[in-house]
Each structure stands twice: as C-alpha cells, then as structure tokens.
Amino acid sequence: MIAVRLRMNLQLFAGEKSEKATPKKRQDSRKKGQVAKSREIPSAFILLGGISCLMMLGSFFRDRILMLFNDVFLNRLTMEVTTENVYSMLYQYMVQIIIFLLPIFVIVIVIIFVGYYVQIGWLLTMEPLKPKLNKLNPIKGAKNIFGPRALVEFFKSSLKMLSVGLVVYTVIWGERSKFLTLATVPIQEVFSYVAGLVLKLGIYVSALMIILAIADYMYQKYEHEKNLKMSKQDIKDEHKNQEGDPLIKGKIRERQRRMALMRMMQEVPNADVIITNPTHFAVALQYDGSKMDAPRVIAKGQDYLALRIREIAKQHDIIMMENKPLARALYERTEIGDSVPADLFQAVAEVLAYVYRLKGRRRA
C-alpha cells in the first residue's frame, strides 16, 4: 500500500508543471502568436498621442474647421444645387476631412506598431487567425466567461473606470470656483477654458492609463510564464522528440558500430603488415607507393578485436610484427583511415622494409 502511494505521489510530482519553459517551448509558443502582451499599453499611448497631437497641431485643426464652416456659410448657401455641384462639394469636403484626420491616423498607427514592437518584437504569424472549431464549444465558452481570467478582466475594467472617474472628479472639483465665473466672460474665453480643461484631463487620464498599462503588462507576463511552465515529464518528452528515444538511439549506435567493425575486418586481408603488442593491441597497416604518400591504418583493435585481427591475418598469411611501443602509439594516436604520424614514419618504414624483404625471400 505504501509503495502504491509513493508511486502515485511520484506520478503527481512528475505531472506538476513546476519547471521553466524550455527555449523550444517558448519558440513554438511564439510561432503560434502566444506571447506576453498588454492591449492597454497601445491604448494608453494612443490617448496620450492624440492629446499631444491636439496640443501641437491645435492651430492647424482650428484653421481647417473654420475653413470648412466659412465655405459652407459663404459659398454653399447660394450655390446652385446640381448633381455636378453636389459631387464637387462632397469631394472637396472629403479631401479636407482626410487632411484634417491624417495626422491623427499617422500617430495612432505609429503608436500601435511601436507599442506592440516594444512588447513582443517583430512577429508576423497567421496562426491566431486560423479557424478553430473548439472555440464553438459552449461548455468551454462558459468556462471562459465565468473563469478566473474573466474575473481578472472584470477587476481590471472596474479599476480602470474607478481610477479615471476619480481623476476626472478631482480635476473638475478643483475647478468648481472657475465654473461660477464663466457666465460673465466672453464666449471665446469659455471655449478656450474648456479646451484647456479637456487637455488637462486628457494628460492626467493618459498618465494614469500608462501606469495601469504597465501594471497590466507585468501581470500578462507573469500569466504567460505561468502558462508556459512544464512538468518534468513534458521536458523528458520534448528531449525525446528532439534527440530521439535513447533506447532506439542506443540500438542504432550499436548497429552502426557493428557495421563499422565488419567493414574494418573486411579490410584486414588487404594489409601489408600487422603490428602487435603482442596480445593487447593490433594495428593493420597498408601502403601503396603509387597511390599513398604515407602508410595508412586500415584496422586496429584492443584485446578481443586484436585477437580477431590476428586470426584473420593468419588465415590470409599476413605478416605480423611484434613492436610494443609502436603498436601502442599507433593505436592511441590514429583512427581508421588515418595516415601514420610523421614522427612514426621512421619506425614504420623500418617495419615495412623488413616485411618487403621477408616477402621477397618467400617468393624466392
């Protein structure tokens, strides 16, 4: 019973998402468009940008509005109403309105781009736009409506409304004495005062929205990191998918090693000499003066492999030479297919010279 409980606890611990996300998990999530971002940051800066635009280009907007009204009252009231005249008037007004709104549109687009670029960098993906049938699930939709995330969004909206309302109330209440004197001032001063008050409210509200947006971004980042967390089993599965199953990889390596050994053993009959230790090491050398610059190692082995190399050499009447330091040096310093190191040329040349003399005697 205790063992079963321990096993269940280990399984629960393995399934608990307590580990930080791996780089691959983060990259896959980014490709799907799942990144930490706050929609409040662009909104807050758009409001601040709009207020700043009104402050910097106030005279431009005023002149455009006055020009439109002047044209209506001075030129259009006595205009002959025809189709061509109406089309011409609408076209001119449309151009003027576009010119009037163009600075605001440019500022809004730039702020949206910069706001999202600062948060998530350059990211272009169509994954969020793909239709997903699971979004039509009413049960899942109800969970989203009444879930913890919905409560957090409701709390944020309520906090935003209360904060903005408090700022507006505080600013207007501080100007209450000025409101009583507006009845005795010219209409131009009233408009000027109201415009200044609106700009003041806009700046205060924008500053408040930026503070709330930064807090929201920190929360979104925390929530994103929380959702990206992985369990130990998830990390193992990801590593297995990337690197392959260790058991399968071990079998593949074992098969590759066997094939390499078989190829090496097939090369032993082509050797000119086998240099031995005499029992622990065996190195097979081949040399063809017309094709090679230096003798080449075509097979080598230790203990059992050395014994197999010697057996194959006996079967094919390959000359074996006992030279303990040379055999050990060749085994440790060369790989299959490598040429003999330059500092061992002299010793190998002496062995090959002896082998060639011995072969000549055998032929004689």
mmCIF file of N, CA, C and O in Angstrom, residues 4-96:
data_model
loop_
_atom_site.group_PDB
_atom_site.id
_atom_site.type_symbol
_atom_site.label_atom_id
_atom_site.label_comp_id
_atom_site.label_asym_id
_atom_site.label_seq_id
_atom_site.Cartn_x
_atom_site.Cartn_y
_atom_site.Cartn_z
ATOM 1 N N VAL A 4 2.386 1.780 -3.409
ATOM 2 C CA VAL A 4 1.416 2.342 -4.361
ATOM 3 C C VAL A 4 1.264 3.845 -4.148
ATOM 4 O O VAL A 4 1.225 4.637 -5.096
ATOM 5 N N ARG A 5 1.179 4.250 -2.874
ATOM 6 C CA ARG A 5 1.063 5.682 -2.595
ATOM 7 C C ARG A 5 2.292 6.448 -3.047
ATOM 8 O O ARG A 5 2.190 7.550 -3.605
ATOM 9 N N LEU A 6 3.474 5.890 -2.794
ATOM 10 C CA LEU A 6 4.700 6.549 -3.248
ATOM 11 C C LEU A 6 4.734 6.684 -4.760
ATOM 12 O O LEU A 6 5.129 7.712 -5.302
ATOM 13 N N ARG A 7 4.277 5.625 -5.463
ATOM 14 C CA ARG A 7 4.259 5.668 -6.918
ATOM 15 C C ARG A 7 3.298 6.749 -7.406
ATOM 16 O O ARG A 7 3.585 7.490 -8.346
ATOM 17 N N MET A 8 2.131 6.840 -6.755
ATOM 18 C CA MET A 8 1.155 7.866 -7.143
ATOM 19 C C MET A 8 1.691 9.265 -6.873
ATOM 20 O O MET A 8 1.511 10.184 -7.677
ATOM 21 N N ASN A 9 2.382 9.430 -5.749
ATOM 22 C CA ASN A 9 2.957 10.748 -5.445
ATOM 23 C C ASN A 9 4.030 11.128 -6.452
ATOM 24 O O ASN A 9 4.135 12.286 -6.872
ATOM 25 N N LEU A 10 4.843 10.138 -6.871
ATOM 26 C CA LEU A 10 5.862 10.417 -7.881
ATOM 27 C C LEU A 10 5.233 10.801 -9.203
ATOM 28 O O LEU A 10 5.713 11.693 -9.899
ATOM 29 N N GLN A 11 4.139 10.122 -9.569
ATOM 30 C CA GLN A 11 3.457 10.457 -10.821
ATOM 31 C C GLN A 11 2.873 11.869 -10.761
ATOM 32 O O GLN A 11 2.950 12.633 -11.725
ATOM 33 N N LEU A 12 2.278 12.217 -9.605
ATOM 34 C CA LEU A 12 1.723 13.565 -9.476
ATOM 35 C C LEU A 12 2.829 14.615 -9.526
ATOM 36 O O LEU A 12 2.693 15.676 -10.136
ATOM 37 N N PHE A 13 3.956 14.302 -8.873
ATOM 38 C CA PHE A 13 5.079 15.247 -8.892
ATOM 39 C C PHE A 13 5.625 15.415 -10.299
ATOM 40 O O PHE A 13 5.979 16.511 -10.718
ATOM 41 N N ALA A 14 5.698 14.300 -11.047
ATOM 42 C CA ALA A 14 6.193 14.371 -12.428
ATOM 43 C C ALA A 14 5.250 15.154 -13.320
ATOM 44 O O ALA A 14 5.665 15.793 -14.274
ATOM 45 N N GLY A 15 3.915 15.104 -13.013
ATOM 46 C CA GLY A 15 2.943 15.814 -13.840
ATOM 47 C C GLY A 15 2.732 17.255 -13.430
ATOM 48 O O GLY A 15 2.030 17.993 -14.113
ATOM 49 N N GLU A 16 3.299 17.677 -12.291
ATOM 50 C CA GLU A 16 3.129 19.046 -11.835
ATOM 51 C C GLU A 16 3.992 19.990 -12.672
ATOM 52 O O GLU A 16 5.179 19.753 -12.867
ATOM 53 N N LYS A 17 3.383 21.048 -13.157
ATOM 54 C CA LYS A 17 4.091 21.994 -14.012
ATOM 55 C C LYS A 17 4.821 23.007 -13.135
ATOM 56 O O LYS A 17 4.297 24.072 -12.819
ATOM 57 N N SER A 18 6.029 22.641 -12.772
ATOM 58 C CA SER A 18 6.830 23.474 -11.879
ATOM 59 C C SER A 18 8.135 23.930 -12.507
ATOM 60 O O SER A 18 8.879 24.693 -11.895
ATOM 61 N N GLU A 19 8.428 23.475 -13.742
ATOM 62 C CA GLU A 19 9.700 23.803 -14.381
ATOM 63 C C GLU A 19 9.517 24.944 -15.375
ATOM 64 O O GLU A 19 8.453 25.084 -15.995
ATOM 65 N N LYS A 20 10.552 25.756 -15.527
ATOM 66 C CA LYS A 20 10.502 26.842 -16.510
ATOM 67 C C LYS A 20 10.473 26.272 -17.924
ATOM 68 O O LYS A 20 10.994 25.186 -18.179
ATOM 69 N N ALA A 21 9.863 27.022 -18.817
ATOM 70 C CA ALA A 21 9.725 26.565 -20.200
ATOM 71 C C ALA A 21 11.086 26.511 -20.876
ATOM 72 O O ALA A 21 11.957 27.352 -20.636
ATOM 73 N N THR A 22 11.249 25.518 -21.719
ATOM 74 C CA THR A 22 12.484 25.382 -22.485
ATOM 75 C C THR A 22 12.488 26.365 -23.657
ATOM 76 O O THR A 22 11.429 26.878 -24.050
ATOM 77 N N PRO A 23 13.643 26.653 -24.234
ATOM 78 C CA PRO A 23 13.681 27.552 -25.401
ATOM 79 C C PRO A 23 12.795 27.066 -26.549
ATOM 80 O O PRO A 23 12.183 27.878 -27.245
ATOM 81 N N LYS A 24 12.716 25.749 -26.751
ATOM 82 C CA LYS A 24 11.877 25.231 -27.833
ATOM 83 C C LYS A 24 10.405 25.506 -27.550
ATOM 84 O O LYS A 24 9.644 25.882 -28.450
ATOM 85 N N LYS A 25 9.980 25.316 -26.288
ATOM 86 C CA LYS A 25 8.593 25.601 -25.938
ATOM 87 C C LYS A 25 8.272 27.080 -26.143
ATOM 88 O O LYS A 25 7.199 27.437 -26.653
ATOM 89 N N ARG A 26 9.199 27.948 -25.784
ATOM 90 C CA ARG A 26 8.975 29.372 -25.984
ATOM 91 C C ARG A 26 8.903 29.722 -27.474
ATOM 92 O O ARG A 26 8.066 30.532 -27.892
ATOM 93 N N GLN A 27 9.769 29.098 -28.265
ATOM 94 C CA GLN A 27 9.770 29.380 -29.701
ATOM 95 C C GLN A 27 8.477 28.883 -30.350
ATOM 96 O O GLN A 27 7.880 29.589 -31.177
ATOM 97 N N ASP A 28 8.024 27.688 -29.972
ATOM 98 C CA ASP A 28 6.771 27.164 -30.522
ATOM 99 C C ASP A 28 5.590 28.037 -30.112
ATOM 100 O O ASP A 28 4.688 28.289 -30.921
ATOM 101 N N SER A 29 5.586 28.483 -28.880
ATOM 102 C CA SER A 29 4.504 29.355 -28.412
ATOM 103 C C SER A 29 4.518 30.685 -29.157
ATOM 104 O O SER A 29 3.460 31.222 -29.506
ATOM 105 N N ARG A 30 5.699 31.206 -29.428
ATOM 106 C CA ARG A 30 5.799 32.471 -30.163
ATOM 107 C C ARG A 30 5.304 32.307 -31.586
ATOM 108 O O ARG A 30 4.643 33.206 -32.133
ATOM 109 N N LYS A 31 5.624 31.170 -32.226
ATOM 110 C CA LYS A 31 5.148 30.937 -33.589
ATOM 111 C C LYS A 31 3.625 30.892 -33.648
ATOM 112 O O LYS A 31 3.028 31.246 -34.661
ATOM 113 N N LYS A 32 2.998 30.451 -32.569
ATOM 114 C CA LYS A 32 1.538 30.391 -32.516
ATOM 115 C C LYS A 32 0.922 31.732 -32.137
ATOM 116 O O LYS A 32 -0.300 31.839 -32.052
ATOM 117 N N GLY A 33 1.760 32.748 -31.880
ATOM 118 C CA GLY A 33 1.231 34.046 -31.503
ATOM 119 C C GLY A 33 0.939 34.177 -30.023
ATOM 120 O O GLY A 33 0.327 35.165 -29.597
ATOM 121 N N GLN A 34 1.362 33.196 -29.224
ATOM 122 C CA GLN A 34 1.127 33.224 -27.783
ATOM 123 C C GLN A 34 2.309 33.899 -27.104
ATOM 124 O O GLN A 34 3.311 33.267 -26.780
ATOM 125 N N VAL A 35 2.195 35.193 -26.908
ATOM 126 C CA VAL A 35 3.262 35.987 -26.310
ATOM 127 C C VAL A 35 2.665 36.868 -25.218
ATOM 128 O O VAL A 35 1.456 37.082 -25.156
ATOM 129 N N ALA A 36 3.541 37.360 -24.359
ATOM 130 C CA ALA A 36 3.101 38.242 -23.279
ATOM 131 C C ALA A 36 2.949 39.658 -23.814
ATOM 132 O O ALA A 36 3.931 40.300 -24.167
ATOM 133 N N LYS A 37 1.713 40.110 -23.889
ATOM 134 C CA LYS A 37 1.464 41.468 -24.384
ATOM 135 C C LYS A 37 0.235 42.029 -23.690
ATOM 136 O O LYS A 37 -0.647 41.295 -23.247
ATOM 137 N N SER A 38 0.189 43.333 -23.596
ATOM 138 C CA SER A 38 -0.933 44.034 -22.993
ATOM 139 C C SER A 38 -1.547 44.974 -24.015
ATOM 140 O O SER A 38 -0.835 45.777 -24.631
ATOM 141 N N ARG A 39 -2.847 44.867 -24.202
ATOM 142 C CA ARG A 39 -3.542 45.778 -25.119
ATOM 143 C C ARG A 39 -3.686 47.172 -24.528
ATOM 144 O O ARG A 39 -4.023 48.120 -25.244
ATOM 145 N N GLU A 40 -3.451 47.287 -23.229
ATOM 146 C CA GLU A 40 -3.629 48.580 -22.574
ATOM 147 C C GLU A 40 -2.500 49.561 -22.912
ATOM 148 O O GLU A 40 -2.708 50.766 -22.919
ATOM 149 N N ILE A 41 -1.306 49.022 -23.179
ATOM 150 C CA ILE A 41 -0.179 49.925 -23.461
ATOM 151 C C ILE A 41 -0.407 50.718 -24.746
ATOM 152 O O ILE A 41 -0.276 51.957 -24.743
ATOM 153 N N PRO A 42 -0.734 50.075 -25.890
ATOM 154 C CA PRO A 42 -1.028 50.900 -27.077
ATOM 155 C C PRO A 42 -2.198 51.849 -26.861
ATOM 156 O O PRO A 42 -2.166 52.999 -27.331
ATOM 157 N N SER A 43 -3.239 51.397 -26.141
ATOM 158 C CA SER A 43 -4.402 52.263 -25.915
ATOM 159 C C SER A 43 -4.024 53.506 -25.120
ATOM 160 O O SER A 43 -4.444 54.626 -25.445
ATOM 161 N N ALA A 44 -3.221 53.297 -24.064
ATOM 162 C CA ALA A 44 -2.833 54.443 -23.240
ATOM 163 C C ALA A 44 -1.977 55.430 -24.028
ATOM 164 O O ALA A 44 -2.178 56.651 -23.948
ATOM 165 N N PHE A 45 -1.044 54.917 -24.802
ATOM 166 C CA PHE A 45 -0.177 55.815 -25.568
ATOM 167 C C PHE A 45 -0.925 56.448 -26.750
ATOM 168 O O PHE A 45 -0.550 57.532 -27.198
ATOM 169 N N ILE A 46 -1.935 55.770 -27.272
ATOM 170 C CA ILE A 46 -2.761 56.394 -28.318
ATOM 171 C C ILE A 46 -3.500 57.607 -27.749
ATOM 172 O O ILE A 46 -3.577 58.672 -28.387
ATOM 173 N N LEU A 47 -4.039 57.449 -26.536
ATOM 174 C CA LEU A 47 -4.706 58.585 -25.900
ATOM 175 C C LEU A 47 -3.734 59.726 -25.651
ATOM 176 O O LEU A 47 -4.025 60.893 -25.949
ATOM 177 N N LEU A 48 -2.542 59.398 -25.154
ATOM 178 C CA LEU A 48 -1.543 60.432 -24.914
ATOM 179 C C LEU A 48 -1.082 61.058 -26.232
ATOM 180 O O LEU A 48 -0.901 62.286 -26.320
ATOM 181 N N GLY A 49 -0.914 60.226 -27.266
ATOM 182 C CA GLY A 49 -0.518 60.765 -28.561
ATOM 183 C C GLY A 49 -1.572 61.664 -29.168
ATOM 184 O O GLY A 49 -1.255 62.691 -29.790
ATOM 185 N N GLY A 50 -2.865 61.296 -28.994
ATOM 186 C CA GLY A 50 -3.941 62.140 -29.511
ATOM 187 C C GLY A 50 -3.987 63.495 -28.814
ATOM 188 O O GLY A 50 -4.147 64.544 -29.465
ATOM 189 N N ILE A 51 -3.814 63.470 -27.484
ATOM 190 C CA ILE A 51 -3.798 64.731 -26.737
ATOM 191 C C ILE A 51 -2.604 65.591 -27.153
ATOM 192 O O ILE A 51 -2.711 66.803 -27.351
ATOM 193 N N SER A 52 -1.450 64.945 -27.302
ATOM 194 C CA SER A 52 -0.249 65.692 -27.713
ATOM 195 C C SER A 52 -0.422 66.266 -29.119
ATOM 196 O O SER A 52 0.025 67.392 -29.403
ATOM 197 N N CYS A 53 -1.075 65.497 -29.988
ATOM 198 C CA CYS A 53 -1.321 65.986 -31.344
ATOM 199 C C CYS A 53 -2.222 67.223 -31.333
ATOM 200 O O CYS A 53 -1.989 68.183 -32.062
ATOM 201 N N LEU A 54 -3.249 67.188 -30.477
ATOM 202 C CA LEU A 54 -4.140 68.352 -30.371
ATOM 203 C C LEU A 54 -3.387 69.567 -29.829
ATOM 204 O O LEU A 54 -3.632 70.700 -30.253
ATOM 205 N N MET A 55 -2.472 69.327 -28.901
ATOM 206 C CA MET A 55 -1.726 70.454 -28.333
ATOM 207 C C MET A 55 -0.746 71.040 -29.345
ATOM 208 O O MET A 55 -0.586 72.263 -29.436
ATOM 209 N N MET A 56 -0.087 70.195 -30.123
ATOM 210 C CA MET A 56 0.916 70.686 -31.071
ATOM 211 C C MET A 56 0.285 71.232 -32.343
ATOM 212 O O MET A 56 0.791 72.186 -32.924
ATOM 213 N N LEU A 57 -0.789 70.599 -32.802
ATOM 214 C CA LEU A 57 -1.403 70.979 -34.078
ATOM 215 C C LEU A 57 -2.769 71.624 -33.875
ATOM 216 O O LEU A 57 -3.641 71.547 -34.742
ATOM 217 N N GLY A 58 -2.944 72.247 -32.711
ATOM 218 C CA GLY A 58 -4.256 72.869 -32.427
ATOM 219 C C GLY A 58 -4.613 73.946 -33.431
ATOM 220 O O GLY A 58 -5.756 74.031 -33.902
ATOM 221 N N SER A 59 -3.660 74.782 -33.782
ATOM 222 C CA SER A 59 -3.947 75.855 -34.746
ATOM 223 C C SER A 59 -4.277 75.283 -36.118
ATOM 224 O O SER A 59 -5.141 75.824 -36.840
ATOM 225 N N PHE A 60 -3.610 74.175 -36.497
ATOM 226 C CA PHE A 60 -3.891 73.547 -37.787
ATOM 227 C C PHE A 60 -5.334 73.035 -37.830
ATOM 228 O O PHE A 60 -6.065 73.260 -38.808
ATOM 229 N N PHE A 61 -5.749 72.339 -36.762
ATOM 230 C CA PHE A 61 -7.128 71.830 -36.713
ATOM 231 C C PHE A 61 -8.142 72.972 -36.684
ATOM 232 O O PHE A 61 -9.198 72.910 -37.329
ATOM 233 N N ARG A 62 -7.835 74.032 -35.945
ATOM 234 C CA ARG A 62 -8.753 75.167 -35.865
ATOM 235 C C ARG A 62 -8.931 75.827 -37.227
ATOM 236 O O ARG A 62 -10.063 76.124 -37.643
ATOM 237 N N ASP A 63 -7.839 76.026 -37.941
ATOM 238 C CA ASP A 63 -7.941 76.648 -39.260
ATOM 239 C C ASP A 63 -8.739 75.781 -40.220
ATOM 240 O O ASP A 63 -9.529 76.297 -41.028
ATOM 241 N N ARG A 64 -8.550 74.461 -40.172
ATOM 242 C CA ARG A 64 -9.296 73.579 -41.071
ATOM 243 C C ARG A 64 -10.788 73.607 -40.766
ATOM 244 O O ARG A 64 -11.628 73.646 -41.678
ATOM 245 N N ILE A 65 -11.136 73.586 -39.476
ATOM 246 C CA ILE A 65 -12.560 73.620 -39.110
ATOM 247 C C ILE A 65 -13.186 74.955 -39.525
ATOM 248 O O ILE A 65 -14.296 74.995 -40.087
ATOM 249 N N LEU A 66 -12.495 76.058 -39.258
ATOM 250 C CA LEU A 66 -13.025 77.372 -39.646
ATOM 251 C C LEU A 66 -13.168 77.487 -41.163
ATOM 252 O O LEU A 66 -14.134 78.090 -41.665
ATOM 253 N N MET A 67 -12.218 76.913 -41.896
ATOM 254 C CA MET A 67 -12.299 76.978 -43.344
ATOM 255 C C MET A 67 -13.510 76.217 -43.856
ATOM 256 O O MET A 67 -14.217 76.675 -44.781
ATOM 257 N N LEU A 68 -13.809 75.064 -43.265
ATOM 258 C CA LEU A 68 -14.983 74.301 -43.693
ATOM 259 C C LEU A 68 -16.271 75.066 -43.415
ATOM 260 O O LEU A 68 -17.165 75.152 -44.280
ATOM 261 N N PHE A 69 -16.384 75.626 -42.210
ATOM 262 C CA PHE A 69 -17.618 76.352 -41.887
ATOM 263 C C PHE A 69 -17.735 77.637 -42.712
ATOM 264 O O PHE A 69 -18.853 78.011 -43.137
ATOM 265 N N ASN A 70 -16.633 78.310 -42.928
ATOM 266 C CA ASN A 70 -16.685 79.511 -43.749
ATOM 267 C C ASN A 70 -17.134 79.191 -45.171
ATOM 268 O O ASN A 70 -17.929 79.932 -45.776
ATOM 269 N N ASP A 71 -16.631 78.086 -45.693
ATOM 270 C CA ASP A 71 -17.026 77.710 -47.051
ATOM 271 C C ASP A 71 -18.506 77.383 -47.119
ATOM 272 O O ASP A 71 -19.195 77.733 -48.098
ATOM 273 N N VAL A 72 -19.019 76.734 -46.071
ATOM 274 C CA VAL A 72 -20.446 76.380 -46.066
ATOM 275 C C VAL A 72 -21.303 77.632 -46.034
ATOM 276 O O VAL A 72 -22.251 77.790 -46.826
ATOM 277 N N PHE A 73 -20.985 78.551 -45.111
ATOM 278 C CA PHE A 73 -21.861 79.707 -44.933
ATOM 279 C C PHE A 73 -21.652 80.786 -45.995
ATOM 280 O O PHE A 73 -22.569 81.545 -46.309
ATOM 281 N N LEU A 74 -20.462 80.878 -46.562
ATOM 282 C CA LEU A 74 -20.194 81.942 -47.518
ATOM 283 C C LEU A 74 -20.439 81.523 -48.963
ATOM 284 O O LEU A 74 -20.872 82.346 -49.779
ATOM 285 N N ASN A 75 -20.173 80.266 -49.284
ATOM 286 C CA ASN A 75 -20.215 79.865 -50.684
ATOM 287 C C ASN A 75 -21.319 78.853 -51.006
ATOM 288 O O ASN A 75 -21.856 78.855 -52.116
ATOM 289 N N ARG A 76 -21.630 77.981 -50.079
ATOM 290 C CA ARG A 76 -22.530 76.875 -50.404
ATOM 291 C C ARG A 76 -24.010 77.207 -50.220
ATOM 292 O O ARG A 76 -24.860 76.539 -50.787
ATOM 293 N N LEU A 77 -24.334 78.216 -49.426
ATOM 294 C CA LEU A 77 -25.751 78.513 -49.213
ATOM 295 C C LEU A 77 -26.400 79.079 -50.476
ATOM 296 O O LEU A 77 -27.610 78.905 -50.711
ATOM 297 N N THR A 78 -25.651 79.787 -51.298
ATOM 298 C CA THR A 78 -26.197 80.353 -52.538
ATOM 299 C C THR A 78 -25.811 79.537 -53.770
ATOM 300 O O THR A 78 -26.009 79.978 -54.895
ATOM 301 N N MET A 79 -25.288 78.337 -53.535
ATOM 302 C CA MET A 79 -24.851 77.507 -54.649
ATOM 303 C C MET A 79 -26.051 76.892 -55.351
ATOM 304 O O MET A 79 -27.047 76.519 -54.717
ATOM 305 N N GLU A 80 -25.937 76.790 -56.644
ATOM 306 C CA GLU A 80 -26.991 76.132 -57.423
ATOM 307 C C GLU A 80 -26.871 74.622 -57.210
ATOM 308 O O GLU A 80 -25.811 74.032 -57.397
ATOM 309 N N VAL A 81 -27.967 74.008 -56.800
ATOM 310 C CA VAL A 81 -27.955 72.590 -56.457
ATOM 311 C C VAL A 81 -28.101 71.767 -57.726
ATOM 312 O O VAL A 81 -29.191 71.693 -58.313
ATOM 313 N N THR A 82 -26.994 71.196 -58.152
ATOM 314 C CA THR A 82 -26.989 70.258 -59.272
ATOM 315 C C THR A 82 -26.151 69.041 -58.877
ATOM 316 O O THR A 82 -25.416 69.040 -57.874
ATOM 317 N N THR A 83 -26.273 68.012 -59.704
ATOM 318 C CA THR A 83 -25.527 66.782 -59.397
ATOM 319 C C THR A 83 -24.030 67.024 -59.415
ATOM 320 O O THR A 83 -23.287 66.570 -58.524
ATOM 321 N N GLU A 84 -23.569 67.742 -60.405
ATOM 322 C CA GLU A 84 -22.132 68.003 -60.511
ATOM 323 C C GLU A 84 -21.635 68.849 -59.343
ATOM 324 O O GLU A 84 -20.559 68.584 -58.780
ATOM 325 N N ASN A 85 -22.439 69.891 -58.974
ATOM 326 C CA ASN A 85 -22.016 70.751 -57.864
ATOM 327 C C ASN A 85 -21.973 69.981 -56.537
ATOM 328 O O ASN A 85 -21.059 70.172 -55.720
ATOM 329 N N VAL A 86 -22.973 69.141 -56.326
ATOM 330 C CA VAL A 86 -23.005 68.355 -55.077
ATOM 331 C C VAL A 86 -21.817 67.399 -55.014
ATOM 332 O O VAL A 86 -21.149 67.267 -53.985
ATOM 333 N N TYR A 87 -21.550 66.700 -56.129
ATOM 334 C CA TYR A 87 -20.388 65.787 -56.156
ATOM 335 C C TYR A 87 -19.081 66.542 -55.919
ATOM 336 O O TYR A 87 -18.182 66.077 -55.204
ATOM 337 N N SER A 88 -18.967 67.707 -56.539
ATOM 338 C CA SER A 88 -17.761 68.508 -56.360
ATOM 339 C C SER A 88 -17.611 68.952 -54.910
ATOM 340 O O SER A 88 -16.508 68.901 -54.335
ATOM 341 N N MET A 89 -18.722 69.384 -54.290
ATOM 342 C CA MET A 89 -18.675 69.812 -52.893
ATOM 343 C C MET A 89 -18.281 68.653 -51.969
ATOM 344 O O MET A 89 -17.430 68.799 -51.082
ATOM 345 N N LEU A 90 -18.898 67.466 -52.168
ATOM 346 C CA LEU A 90 -18.580 66.300 -51.328
ATOM 347 C C LEU A 90 -17.122 65.885 -51.493
ATOM 348 O O LEU A 90 -16.457 65.503 -50.519
ATOM 349 N N TYR A 91 -16.624 65.944 -52.700
ATOM 350 C CA TYR A 91 -15.224 65.577 -52.941
ATOM 351 C C TYR A 91 -14.281 66.524 -52.208
ATOM 352 O O TYR A 91 -13.308 66.087 -51.562
ATOM 353 N N GLN A 92 -14.569 67.835 -52.294
ATOM 354 C CA GLN A 92 -13.703 68.809 -51.620
ATOM 355 C C GLN A 92 -13.746 68.622 -50.103
ATOM 356 O O GLN A 92 -12.693 68.651 -49.433
ATOM 357 N N TYR A 93 -14.951 68.398 -49.557
ATOM 358 C CA TYR A 93 -15.062 68.199 -48.111
ATOM 359 C C TYR A 93 -14.380 66.899 -47.673
ATOM 360 O O TYR A 93 -13.775 66.837 -46.599
ATOM 361 N N MET A 94 -14.498 65.882 -48.489
ATOM 362 C CA MET A 94 -13.854 64.614 -48.144
ATOM 363 C C MET A 94 -12.341 64.776 -48.101
ATOM 364 O O MET A 94 -11.670 64.275 -47.184
ATOM 365 N N VAL A 95 -11.782 65.501 -49.068
ATOM 366 C CA VAL A 95 -10.339 65.734 -49.071
ATOM 367 C C VAL A 95 -9.933 66.532 -47.847
ATOM 368 O O VAL A 95 -8.909 66.220 -47.187
ATOM 369 N N GLN A 96 -10.706 67.560 -47.506
ATOM 370 C CA GLN A 96 -10.367 68.378 -46.345
ATOM 371 C C GLN A 96 -10.451 67.574 -45.047
ATOM 372 O O GLN A 96 -9.619 67.738 -44.141
#
